[in-house]
Amino acid sequence: MSQDAIVGQLVALNVGLPKDVDWRGRVVHTGVYKSSVKGPRMVRTLNIDGDGQGDVAGHGGPHRAVMVYQLDSYRHWQGEFGLEGYEYGQFGENFTVDGLADDEVCIGDQLQVGEALFEVSAPRVTCYRVGLRMGQPRLPSLLVSHRRPGFYLRVLREGHVEAGQPIERVRRGEGAMSVAEIDGLLYLPGHDPADVERASRLPALSPGWVASFEAILAAGPGKAGNAGLNEEAKVPPPTWPGFRRAVVAEIQRETDTVLSLRLTTTDGTPFPPALPGQFLTLRVQLTPGEPPVARSYSLSSAPGSADYRVSVKREEHGLVSGYIHRQLKVGTQLDIAAARGQFILDSGDSPGAVDRPAILISAGIGATPVLAMLYALAQTGPAREVWWVHGARNSRDLPFASEVHSLLAQLPHAHRVMCFSAPLPEDVVGRDFDISGRVTVDVLRGQELPSGAQSYICGPYAFMSDMRAALADVGVDPVSVHTEVFGSGPASTPGIAATAPKPPHQPSGQAGTGPPVTFARSGLTVPWRADFASLLELAEACDVPTRWSCRTGVCYSCEAGLVAGDVTYDPPPVDLPTQGAVLICCAAPQDELVLDL
């Protein structure tokens, strides 16, 4: 072994199996607790013997088999936090090393330790659990901002390793981009296009990181937010802030339970164009003297229309839908927020978009956003193959039937699959519907769906999960499947033990005295309380479904639509979100807020 090739030493070998830990009244299943072991251990493709990851979606797999952290970073944090001592493995790493600084080690570097051969695959993806382990909640953000993330290794050759062994670099990574450079390129402001392009082409970089850099490139230069971490940054920002007044110009009954509202501006000028599949947030005053109530409804009008149309199903206990169906009159003025949402039809600007088939799948009122997409396809893509797959009870319960029939007639390569679960005696197969029953996996399997299609699904969560599985079964690429959820989206709380979902509610304890915070999808308005550290904590106290991972403004998992109002950040996120969005994990309201949650 050449002394020139030795770049460090394995100071400690740390392993630990996942365990349950109490945290903030919840149970976290985590493998972040590691302890040093003596003697040799076998390193395998997915793990070291005696080690494991609690959240294999976020921290496991062949590209994240071994985690590395440096003694120099230990000393850095010891000074930052005033720690008296430390234990190896407390940053969740398997290898504690002397040398191998993040700004020196490059993606693709091949390192030999003992019998095993490794390749540097990606920086560490920080999450809240490293802060939990260290008792420093802000640590995930600090690891990025201080440029000390640590890194993952993939195992090229299995073998035994042991603390005390030298680390030899046997090959320099192609592209010579350091761990710190790659980490900052994704998470920190800037995202220089040339560097992002270089990073996306690194053959050794983990596929998840490559996909993030490709998303940044696809979004184009000058975009606010981070398209590599959140789909919302790919969508143009809302065309106006907060709410503006609109007039109910027409009310049309679609079915016994569905009404359409045509909305115009107060001065007769056109509304800004909305993208096919987006939604509006409406704010209505149900009771004089009480706070207004906000709800979101998908646009069902043709893209580019001067007016907006939303279609509202009357829910059994729906306050706003009940008001709209029973009390709303033509001429009434409502507050509306700008169109938003990332469930949108691919545009002609997307590579090959105009040539790819489109599959539109919906159930019930889920037809609303895909109807807007069908309008767009009829306007701009008559050469595309289009599949309209919809489920309803029967013709009496089917909104937009004549519109859909007319639009499909304009598309020479259109296919209709209409499913009635309870057809009426007068409903005729082949005319009114095609299949008796619900839209199921077997229904999709029975069609000759094109595998290269872009697919759009709207309906209840279980329905969408089934449709995703069915499309995968017939060969449609999961990356090309897009979904829109009714109401609140599914929660994502990595490592937290599952509990039975609860309907959103006011938080326990004394009512707050701060500005009202409205969770529009959940139908809940709550006065802010100063004992909550963030909007995320408030949402959790109300059982509003949320998505998060780092909880310190790094990963963008918690990004939500900021329909109206302003926030302050503490700690400041490492990069600001896109216009019209907020990172709820580190934000508090400055004034009255409406959130798309």
mmCIF file of N, CA and C in Angstrom, residues 437-550:
data_model
loop_
_atom_site.group_PDB
_atom_site.id
_atom_site.type_symbol
_atom_site.label_atom_id
_atom_site.label_comp_id
_atom_site.label_asym_id
_atom_site.label_seq_id
_atom_site.Cartn_x
_atom_site.Cartn_y
_atom_site.Cartn_z
ATOM 1 N N GLY A 437 -69.828 -1.631 -12.955
ATOM 2 C CA GLY A 437 -68.939 -1.824 -11.815
ATOM 3 C C GLY A 437 -68.053 -0.608 -11.618
ATOM 4 N N ARG A 438 -67.179 -0.688 -10.652
ATOM 5 C CA ARG A 438 -66.267 0.411 -10.351
ATOM 6 C C ARG A 438 -65.023 0.340 -11.238
ATOM 7 N N VAL A 439 -64.280 1.445 -11.257
ATOM 8 C CA VAL A 439 -62.963 1.435 -11.903
ATOM 9 C C VAL A 439 -62.016 0.667 -10.986
ATOM 10 N N THR A 440 -61.541 -0.449 -11.441
ATOM 11 C CA THR A 440 -60.711 -1.329 -10.622
ATOM 12 C C THR A 440 -59.418 -1.665 -11.355
ATOM 13 N N VAL A 441 -58.577 -2.374 -10.641
ATOM 14 C CA VAL A 441 -57.333 -2.857 -11.239
ATOM 15 C C VAL A 441 -57.638 -3.736 -12.443
ATOM 16 N N ASP A 442 -58.637 -4.620 -12.314
ATOM 17 C CA ASP A 442 -58.975 -5.525 -13.419
ATOM 18 C C ASP A 442 -59.489 -4.755 -14.636
ATOM 19 N N VAL A 443 -60.219 -3.652 -14.387
ATOM 20 C CA VAL A 443 -60.692 -2.837 -15.510
ATOM 21 C C VAL A 443 -59.516 -2.286 -16.305
ATOM 22 N N LEU A 444 -58.518 -1.755 -15.614
ATOM 23 C CA LEU A 444 -57.362 -1.203 -16.325
ATOM 24 C C LEU A 444 -56.565 -2.301 -17.013
ATOM 25 N N ARG A 445 -56.458 -3.442 -16.351
ATOM 26 C CA ARG A 445 -55.736 -4.549 -16.988
ATOM 27 C C ARG A 445 -56.422 -5.006 -18.268
ATOM 28 N N GLY A 446 -57.725 -4.802 -18.336
ATOM 29 C CA GLY A 446 -58.475 -5.229 -19.513
ATOM 30 C C GLY A 446 -58.375 -4.276 -20.687
ATOM 31 N N GLN A 447 -57.705 -3.148 -20.514
ATOM 32 C CA GLN A 447 -57.545 -2.173 -21.596
ATOM 33 C C GLN A 447 -56.144 -2.291 -22.194
ATOM 34 N N GLU A 448 -55.988 -1.794 -23.390
ATOM 35 C CA GLU A 448 -54.664 -1.774 -24.021
ATOM 36 C C GLU A 448 -54.040 -0.397 -23.799
ATOM 37 N N LEU A 449 -53.752 -0.098 -22.518
ATOM 38 C CA LEU A 449 -53.216 1.210 -22.170
ATOM 39 C C LEU A 449 -51.779 1.343 -22.652
ATOM 40 N N PRO A 450 -51.417 2.476 -23.213
ATOM 41 C CA PRO A 450 -50.048 2.664 -23.710
ATOM 42 C C PRO A 450 -49.057 2.827 -22.557
ATOM 43 N N SER A 451 -47.984 2.065 -22.577
ATOM 44 C CA SER A 451 -47.020 2.091 -21.464
ATOM 45 C C SER A 451 -46.254 3.402 -21.403
ATOM 46 N N GLY A 452 -46.161 4.132 -22.504
ATOM 47 C CA GLY A 452 -45.390 5.373 -22.515
ATOM 48 C C GLY A 452 -46.206 6.604 -22.197
ATOM 49 N N ALA A 453 -47.385 6.418 -21.604
ATOM 50 C CA ALA A 453 -48.292 7.540 -21.370
ATOM 51 C C ALA A 453 -47.907 8.344 -20.140
ATOM 52 N N GLN A 454 -48.353 9.609 -20.144
ATOM 53 C CA GLN A 454 -48.415 10.411 -18.923
ATOM 54 C C GLN A 454 -49.810 10.173 -18.333
ATOM 55 N N SER A 455 -49.874 9.829 -17.050
ATOM 56 C CA SER A 455 -51.151 9.458 -16.441
ATOM 57 C C SER A 455 -51.493 10.420 -15.312
ATOM 58 N N TYR A 456 -52.786 10.749 -15.195
ATOM 59 C CA TYR A 456 -53.276 11.706 -14.207
ATOM 60 C C TYR A 456 -54.478 11.078 -13.500
ATOM 61 N N ILE A 457 -54.399 10.993 -12.168
ATOM 62 C CA ILE A 457 -55.429 10.312 -11.386
ATOM 63 C C ILE A 457 -55.955 11.268 -10.330
ATOM 64 N N CYS A 458 -57.279 11.365 -10.214
ATOM 65 C CA CYS A 458 -57.879 12.178 -9.167
ATOM 66 C C CYS A 458 -59.035 11.409 -8.552
ATOM 67 N N GLY A 459 -59.028 11.329 -7.236
ATOM 68 C CA GLY A 459 -60.084 10.620 -6.526
ATOM 69 C C GLY A 459 -59.671 10.377 -5.093
ATOM 70 N N PRO A 460 -60.424 9.574 -4.354
ATOM 71 C CA PRO A 460 -60.041 9.245 -2.981
ATOM 72 C C PRO A 460 -58.674 8.576 -2.929
ATOM 73 N N TYR A 461 -58.017 8.683 -1.769
ATOM 74 C CA TYR A 461 -56.630 8.210 -1.660
ATOM 75 C C TYR A 461 -56.506 6.730 -1.976
ATOM 76 N N ALA A 462 -57.419 5.891 -1.440
ATOM 77 C CA ALA A 462 -57.352 4.449 -1.700
ATOM 78 C C ALA A 462 -57.524 4.157 -3.188
ATOM 79 N N PHE A 463 -58.419 4.888 -3.827
ATOM 80 C CA PHE A 463 -58.636 4.728 -5.266
ATOM 81 C C PHE A 463 -57.352 5.028 -6.037
ATOM 82 N N MET A 464 -56.694 6.111 -5.675
ATOM 83 C CA MET A 464 -55.476 6.482 -6.391
ATOM 84 C C MET A 464 -54.363 5.456 -6.171
ATOM 85 N N SER A 465 -54.276 4.921 -4.954
ATOM 86 C CA SER A 465 -53.265 3.890 -4.691
ATOM 87 C C SER A 465 -53.513 2.663 -5.554
ATOM 88 N N ASP A 466 -54.787 2.258 -5.664
ATOM 89 C CA ASP A 466 -55.118 1.110 -6.509
ATOM 90 C C ASP A 466 -54.791 1.381 -7.972
ATOM 91 N N MET A 467 -55.091 2.584 -8.436
ATOM 92 C CA MET A 467 -54.837 2.917 -9.830
ATOM 93 C C MET A 467 -53.342 2.985 -10.125
ATOM 94 N N ARG A 468 -52.589 3.513 -9.187
ATOM 95 C CA ARG A 468 -51.126 3.521 -9.358
ATOM 96 C C ARG A 468 -50.602 2.098 -9.545
ATOM 97 N N ALA A 469 -51.068 1.205 -8.682
ATOM 98 C CA ALA A 469 -50.626 -0.189 -8.755
ATOM 99 C C ALA A 469 -51.045 -0.818 -10.081
ATOM 100 N N ALA A 470 -52.270 -0.514 -10.526
ATOM 101 C CA ALA A 470 -52.760 -1.079 -11.774
ATOM 102 C C ALA A 470 -51.946 -0.581 -12.962
ATOM 103 N N LEU A 471 -51.628 0.705 -12.980
ATOM 104 C CA LEU A 471 -50.839 1.250 -14.081
ATOM 105 C C LEU A 471 -49.445 0.643 -14.111
ATOM 106 N N ALA A 472 -48.848 0.472 -12.932
ATOM 107 C CA ALA A 472 -47.535 -0.178 -12.878
ATOM 108 C C ALA A 472 -47.624 -1.605 -13.409
ATOM 109 N N ASP A 473 -48.742 -2.272 -13.103
ATOM 110 C CA ASP A 473 -48.938 -3.662 -13.523
ATOM 111 C C ASP A 473 -49.014 -3.780 -15.042
ATOM 112 N N VAL A 474 -49.554 -2.741 -15.703
ATOM 113 C CA VAL A 474 -49.653 -2.809 -17.162
ATOM 114 C C VAL A 474 -48.463 -2.137 -17.841
ATOM 115 N N GLY A 475 -47.444 -1.754 -17.057
ATOM 116 C CA GLY A 475 -46.192 -1.288 -17.638
ATOM 117 C C GLY A 475 -46.014 0.202 -17.750
ATOM 118 N N VAL A 476 -46.921 0.998 -17.146
ATOM 119 C CA VAL A 476 -46.759 2.446 -17.179
ATOM 120 C C VAL A 476 -45.712 2.864 -16.150
ATOM 121 N N ASP A 477 -44.769 3.674 -16.561
ATOM 122 C CA ASP A 477 -43.689 4.124 -15.689
ATOM 123 C C ASP A 477 -44.264 4.908 -14.506
ATOM 124 N N PRO A 478 -43.986 4.493 -13.248
ATOM 125 C CA PRO A 478 -44.517 5.229 -12.084
ATOM 126 C C PRO A 478 -44.127 6.699 -12.057
ATOM 127 N N VAL A 479 -42.975 7.042 -12.633
ATOM 128 C CA VAL A 479 -42.548 8.439 -12.662
ATOM 129 C C VAL A 479 -43.520 9.286 -13.484
ATOM 130 N N SER A 480 -44.222 8.674 -14.422
ATOM 131 C CA SER A 480 -45.147 9.386 -15.299
ATOM 132 C C SER A 480 -46.570 9.413 -14.768
ATOM 133 N N VAL A 481 -46.774 8.982 -13.514
ATOM 134 C CA VAL A 481 -48.112 8.952 -12.918
ATOM 135 C C VAL A 481 -48.237 10.119 -11.947
ATOM 136 N N HIS A 482 -49.252 10.958 -12.134
ATOM 137 C CA HIS A 482 -49.478 12.141 -11.309
ATOM 138 C C HIS A 482 -50.832 12.010 -10.619
ATOM 139 N N THR A 483 -50.923 12.478 -9.372
ATOM 140 C CA THR A 483 -52.151 12.306 -8.605
ATOM 141 C C THR A 483 -52.585 13.609 -7.950
ATOM 142 N N GLU A 484 -53.884 13.700 -7.656
ATOM 143 C CA GLU A 484 -54.450 14.828 -6.927
ATOM 144 C C GLU A 484 -55.381 14.262 -5.866
ATOM 145 N N VAL A 485 -55.187 14.690 -4.622
ATOM 146 C CA VAL A 485 -55.935 14.154 -3.492
ATOM 147 C C VAL A 485 -57.085 15.074 -3.144
ATOM 148 N N PHE A 486 -58.276 14.508 -2.840
ATOM 149 C CA PHE A 486 -59.361 15.300 -2.266
ATOM 150 C C PHE A 486 -58.947 15.712 -0.857
ATOM 151 N N GLY A 487 -59.190 16.940 -0.476
ATOM 152 C CA GLY A 487 -58.951 17.363 0.902
ATOM 153 C C GLY A 487 -57.479 17.281 1.256
ATOM 154 N N SER A 488 -57.197 16.947 2.500
ATOM 155 C CA SER A 488 -55.819 16.892 2.984
ATOM 156 C C SER A 488 -55.069 15.749 2.320
ATOM 157 N N GLY A 489 -53.809 16.008 1.987
ATOM 158 C CA GLY A 489 -52.979 14.950 1.424
ATOM 159 C C GLY A 489 -52.514 13.988 2.496
ATOM 160 N N PRO A 490 -51.923 12.862 2.093
ATOM 161 C CA PRO A 490 -51.427 11.893 3.068
ATOM 162 C C PRO A 490 -50.253 12.455 3.856
ATOM 163 N N ALA A 491 -50.175 12.102 5.119
ATOM 164 C CA ALA A 491 -49.076 12.566 5.958
ATOM 165 C C ALA A 491 -47.799 11.799 5.627
ATOM 166 N N SER A 492 -46.669 12.432 5.873
ATOM 167 C CA SER A 492 -45.369 11.769 5.771
ATOM 168 C C SER A 492 -44.557 12.162 6.990
ATOM 169 N N THR A 493 -44.429 11.229 7.925
ATOM 170 C CA THR A 493 -43.750 11.480 9.198
ATOM 171 C C THR A 493 -42.735 10.367 9.409
ATOM 172 N N PRO A 494 -41.567 10.458 8.791
ATOM 173 C CA PRO A 494 -40.643 9.333 8.738
ATOM 174 C C PRO A 494 -40.207 8.842 10.116
ATOM 175 N N GLY A 495 -40.343 7.537 10.284
ATOM 176 C CA GLY A 495 -39.895 6.900 11.521
ATOM 177 C C GLY A 495 -40.907 6.912 12.639
ATOM 178 N N ILE A 496 -41.989 7.693 12.502
ATOM 179 C CA ILE A 496 -42.987 7.782 13.566
ATOM 180 C C ILE A 496 -43.920 6.586 13.489
ATOM 181 N N ALA A 497 -44.155 5.947 14.614
ATOM 182 C CA ALA A 497 -45.050 4.799 14.654
ATOM 183 C C ALA A 497 -46.446 5.218 14.211
ATOM 184 N N ALA A 498 -47.067 4.388 13.381
ATOM 185 C CA ALA A 498 -48.389 4.712 12.838
ATOM 186 C C ALA A 498 -49.443 4.699 13.940
ATOM 187 N N THR A 499 -50.360 5.638 13.856
ATOM 188 C CA THR A 499 -51.510 5.696 14.755
ATOM 189 C C THR A 499 -52.762 5.903 13.912
ATOM 190 N N ALA A 500 -53.905 5.615 14.480
ATOM 191 C CA ALA A 500 -55.152 5.795 13.754
ATOM 192 C C ALA A 500 -55.350 7.277 13.454
ATOM 193 N N PRO A 501 -55.679 7.619 12.200
ATOM 194 C CA PRO A 501 -55.866 9.037 11.862
ATOM 195 C C PRO A 501 -57.062 9.623 12.590
ATOM 196 N N LYS A 502 -56.947 10.906 12.922
ATOM 197 C CA LYS A 502 -58.021 11.615 13.590
ATOM 198 C C LYS A 502 -58.461 12.780 12.714
ATOM 199 N N PRO A 503 -59.718 13.148 12.752
ATOM 200 C CA PRO A 503 -60.136 14.328 11.991
ATOM 201 C C PRO A 503 -59.499 15.581 12.574
ATOM 202 N N PRO A 504 -59.144 16.554 11.754
ATOM 203 C CA PRO A 504 -58.563 17.804 12.265
ATOM 204 C C PRO A 504 -59.478 18.466 13.285
ATOM 205 N N HIS A 505 -58.865 19.093 14.283
ATOM 206 C CA HIS A 505 -59.620 19.651 15.410
ATOM 207 C C HIS A 505 -58.842 20.810 16.021
ATOM 208 N N GLN A 506 -59.487 21.559 16.875
ATOM 209 C CA GLN A 506 -58.805 22.603 17.625
ATOM 210 C C GLN A 506 -57.786 21.961 18.571
ATOM 211 N N PRO A 507 -56.638 22.604 18.816
ATOM 212 C CA PRO A 507 -55.656 22.016 19.724
ATOM 213 C C PRO A 507 -56.175 22.015 21.153
ATOM 214 N N SER A 508 -55.690 21.067 21.925
ATOM 215 C CA SER A 508 -56.074 21.026 23.331
ATOM 216 C C SER A 508 -55.436 22.198 24.071
ATOM 217 N N GLY A 509 -55.980 22.536 25.215
ATOM 218 C CA GLY A 509 -55.454 23.642 26.009
ATOM 219 C C GLY A 509 -56.172 24.942 25.714
ATOM 220 N N GLN A 510 -55.644 25.983 26.294
ATOM 221 C CA GLN A 510 -56.265 27.305 26.172
ATOM 222 C C GLN A 510 -56.162 27.825 24.745
ATOM 223 N N ALA A 511 -57.216 28.492 24.277
ATOM 224 C CA ALA A 511 -57.224 29.043 22.922
ATOM 225 C C ALA A 511 -56.162 30.128 22.784
ATOM 226 N N GLY A 512 -55.576 30.214 21.601
ATOM 227 C CA GLY A 512 -54.560 31.219 21.348
ATOM 228 C C GLY A 512 -55.150 32.598 21.170
ATOM 229 N N THR A 513 -54.276 33.590 21.198
ATOM 230 C CA THR A 513 -54.687 34.978 21.028
ATOM 231 C C THR A 513 -54.013 35.616 19.813
ATOM 232 N N GLY A 514 -53.272 34.818 19.056
ATOM 233 C CA GLY A 514 -52.561 35.347 17.901
ATOM 234 C C GLY A 514 -53.419 35.350 16.657
ATOM 235 N N PRO A 515 -52.815 35.651 15.504
ATOM 236 C CA PRO A 515 -53.573 35.718 14.252
ATOM 237 C C PRO A 515 -54.155 34.362 13.873
ATOM 238 N N PRO A 516 -55.312 34.351 13.218
ATOM 239 C CA PRO A 516 -55.914 33.070 12.825
ATOM 240 C C PRO A 516 -55.104 32.393 11.723
ATOM 241 N N VAL A 517 -54.984 31.083 11.833
ATOM 242 C CA VAL A 517 -54.318 30.257 10.826
ATOM 243 C C VAL A 517 -55.361 29.293 10.275
ATOM 244 N N THR A 518 -55.620 29.377 8.975
ATOM 245 C CA THR A 518 -56.608 28.518 8.337
ATOM 246 C C THR A 518 -55.907 27.422 7.550
ATOM 247 N N PHE A 519 -56.269 26.179 7.826
ATOM 248 C CA PHE A 519 -55.822 25.030 7.052
ATOM 249 C C PHE A 519 -56.944 24.739 6.051
ATOM 250 N N ALA A 520 -56.772 25.229 4.810
ATOM 251 C CA ALA A 520 -57.888 25.267 3.865
ATOM 252 C C ALA A 520 -58.378 23.877 3.491
ATOM 253 N N ARG A 521 -57.473 22.942 3.241
ATOM 254 C CA ARG A 521 -57.906 21.602 2.838
ATOM 255 C C ARG A 521 -58.571 20.852 3.996
ATOM 256 N N SER A 522 -58.152 21.159 5.198
ATOM 257 C CA SER A 522 -58.697 20.474 6.371
ATOM 258 C C SER A 522 -59.944 21.151 6.913
ATOM 259 N N GLY A 523 -60.259 22.355 6.413
ATOM 260 C CA GLY A 523 -61.462 23.051 6.867
ATOM 261 C C GLY A 523 -61.396 23.494 8.314
ATOM 262 N N LEU A 524 -60.231 24.011 8.728
ATOM 263 C CA LEU A 524 -60.027 24.355 10.134
ATOM 264 C C LEU A 524 -59.335 25.707 10.246
ATOM 265 N N THR A 525 -59.835 26.563 11.123
ATOM 266 C CA THR A 525 -59.183 27.835 11.443
ATOM 267 C C THR A 525 -58.865 27.857 12.925
ATOM 268 N N VAL A 526 -57.601 28.176 13.252
ATOM 269 C CA VAL A 526 -57.104 28.099 14.627
ATOM 270 C C VAL A 526 -56.364 29.379 14.958
ATOM 271 N N PRO A 527 -56.652 30.032 16.092
ATOM 272 C CA PRO A 527 -55.848 31.194 16.494
ATOM 273 C C PRO A 527 -54.455 30.746 16.929
ATOM 274 N N TRP A 528 -53.445 31.478 16.494
ATOM 275 C CA TRP A 528 -52.050 31.135 16.796
ATOM 276 C C TRP A 528 -51.782 31.227 18.286
ATOM 277 N N ARG A 529 -50.976 30.302 18.766
ATOM 278 C CA ARG A 529 -50.588 30.274 20.166
ATOM 279 C C ARG A 529 -49.073 30.341 20.261
ATOM 280 N N ALA A 530 -48.556 31.220 21.106
ATOM 281 C CA ALA A 530 -47.115 31.482 21.150
ATOM 282 C C ALA A 530 -46.309 30.309 21.674
ATOM 283 N N ASP A 531 -46.959 29.329 22.328
ATOM 284 C CA ASP A 531 -46.180 28.208 22.847
ATOM 285 C C ASP A 531 -45.847 27.182 21.762
ATOM 286 N N PHE A 532 -46.354 27.358 20.556
ATOM 287 C CA PHE A 532 -45.942 26.508 19.442
ATOM 288 C C PHE A 532 -44.713 27.126 18.785
ATOM 289 N N ALA A 533 -43.728 26.291 18.509
ATOM 290 C CA ALA A 533 -42.490 26.795 17.913
ATOM 291 C C ALA A 533 -42.628 27.024 16.416
ATOM 292 N N SER A 534 -43.612 26.415 15.764
ATOM 293 C CA SER A 534 -43.736 26.522 14.317
ATOM 294 C C SER A 534 -45.152 26.184 13.890
ATOM 295 N N LEU A 535 -45.460 26.522 12.655
ATOM 296 C CA LEU A 535 -46.741 26.133 12.077
ATOM 297 C C LEU A 535 -46.871 24.617 11.997
ATOM 298 N N LEU A 536 -45.758 23.934 11.823
ATOM 299 C CA LEU A 536 -45.792 22.476 11.826
ATOM 300 C C LEU A 536 -46.284 21.947 13.164
ATOM 301 N N GLU A 537 -45.771 22.503 14.257
ATOM 302 C CA GLU A 537 -46.211 22.051 15.577
ATOM 303 C C GLU A 537 -47.695 22.337 15.788
ATOM 304 N N LEU A 538 -48.170 23.482 15.306
ATOM 305 C CA LEU A 538 -49.592 23.785 15.407
ATOM 306 C C LEU A 538 -50.411 22.769 14.619
ATOM 307 N N ALA A 539 -49.995 22.488 13.396
ATOM 308 C CA ALA A 539 -50.726 21.518 12.573
ATOM 309 C C ALA A 539 -50.750 20.143 13.240
ATOM 310 N N GLU A 540 -49.636 19.747 13.823
ATOM 311 C CA GLU A 540 -49.590 18.442 14.493
ATOM 312 C C GLU A 540 -50.535 18.406 15.688
ATOM 313 N N ALA A 541 -50.602 19.510 16.429
ATOM 314 C CA ALA A 541 -51.504 19.568 17.589
ATOM 315 C C ALA A 541 -52.961 19.492 17.171
ATOM 316 N N CYS A 542 -53.236 19.836 15.912
ATOM 317 C CA CYS A 542 -54.612 19.807 15.389
ATOM 318 C C CYS A 542 -54.884 18.543 14.576
ATOM 319 N N ASP A 543 -53.904 17.649 14.489
ATOM 320 C CA ASP A 543 -54.016 16.438 13.660
ATOM 321 C C ASP A 543 -54.301 16.755 12.196
ATOM 322 N N VAL A 544 -53.768 17.881 11.734
ATOM 323 C CA VAL A 544 -53.784 18.188 10.304
ATOM 324 C C VAL A 544 -52.659 17.386 9.648
ATOM 325 N N PRO A 545 -52.932 16.593 8.624
ATOM 326 C CA PRO A 545 -51.864 15.796 8.005
ATOM 327 C C PRO A 545 -50.745 16.682 7.470
ATOM 328 N N THR A 546 -49.518 16.325 7.785
ATOM 329 C CA THR A 546 -48.355 17.106 7.369
ATOM 330 C C THR A 546 -47.299 16.185 6.781
ATOM 331 N N ARG A 547 -46.343 16.798 6.111
ATOM 332 C CA ARG A 547 -45.194 16.074 5.558
ATOM 333 C C ARG A 547 -43.934 16.789 6.022
ATOM 334 N N TRP A 548 -42.974 16.052 6.555
ATOM 335 C CA TRP A 548 -41.757 16.689 7.033
ATOM 336 C C TRP A 548 -40.660 15.649 7.177
ATOM 337 N N SER A 549 -39.426 16.121 7.329
ATOM 338 C CA SER A 549 -38.307 15.229 7.594
ATOM 339 C C SER A 549 -37.252 15.889 8.465
ATOM 340 N N CYS A 550 -36.731 17.078 8.026
ATOM 341 C CA CYS A 550 -35.631 17.684 8.783
ATOM 342 C C CYS A 550 -36.116 18.542 9.945
#
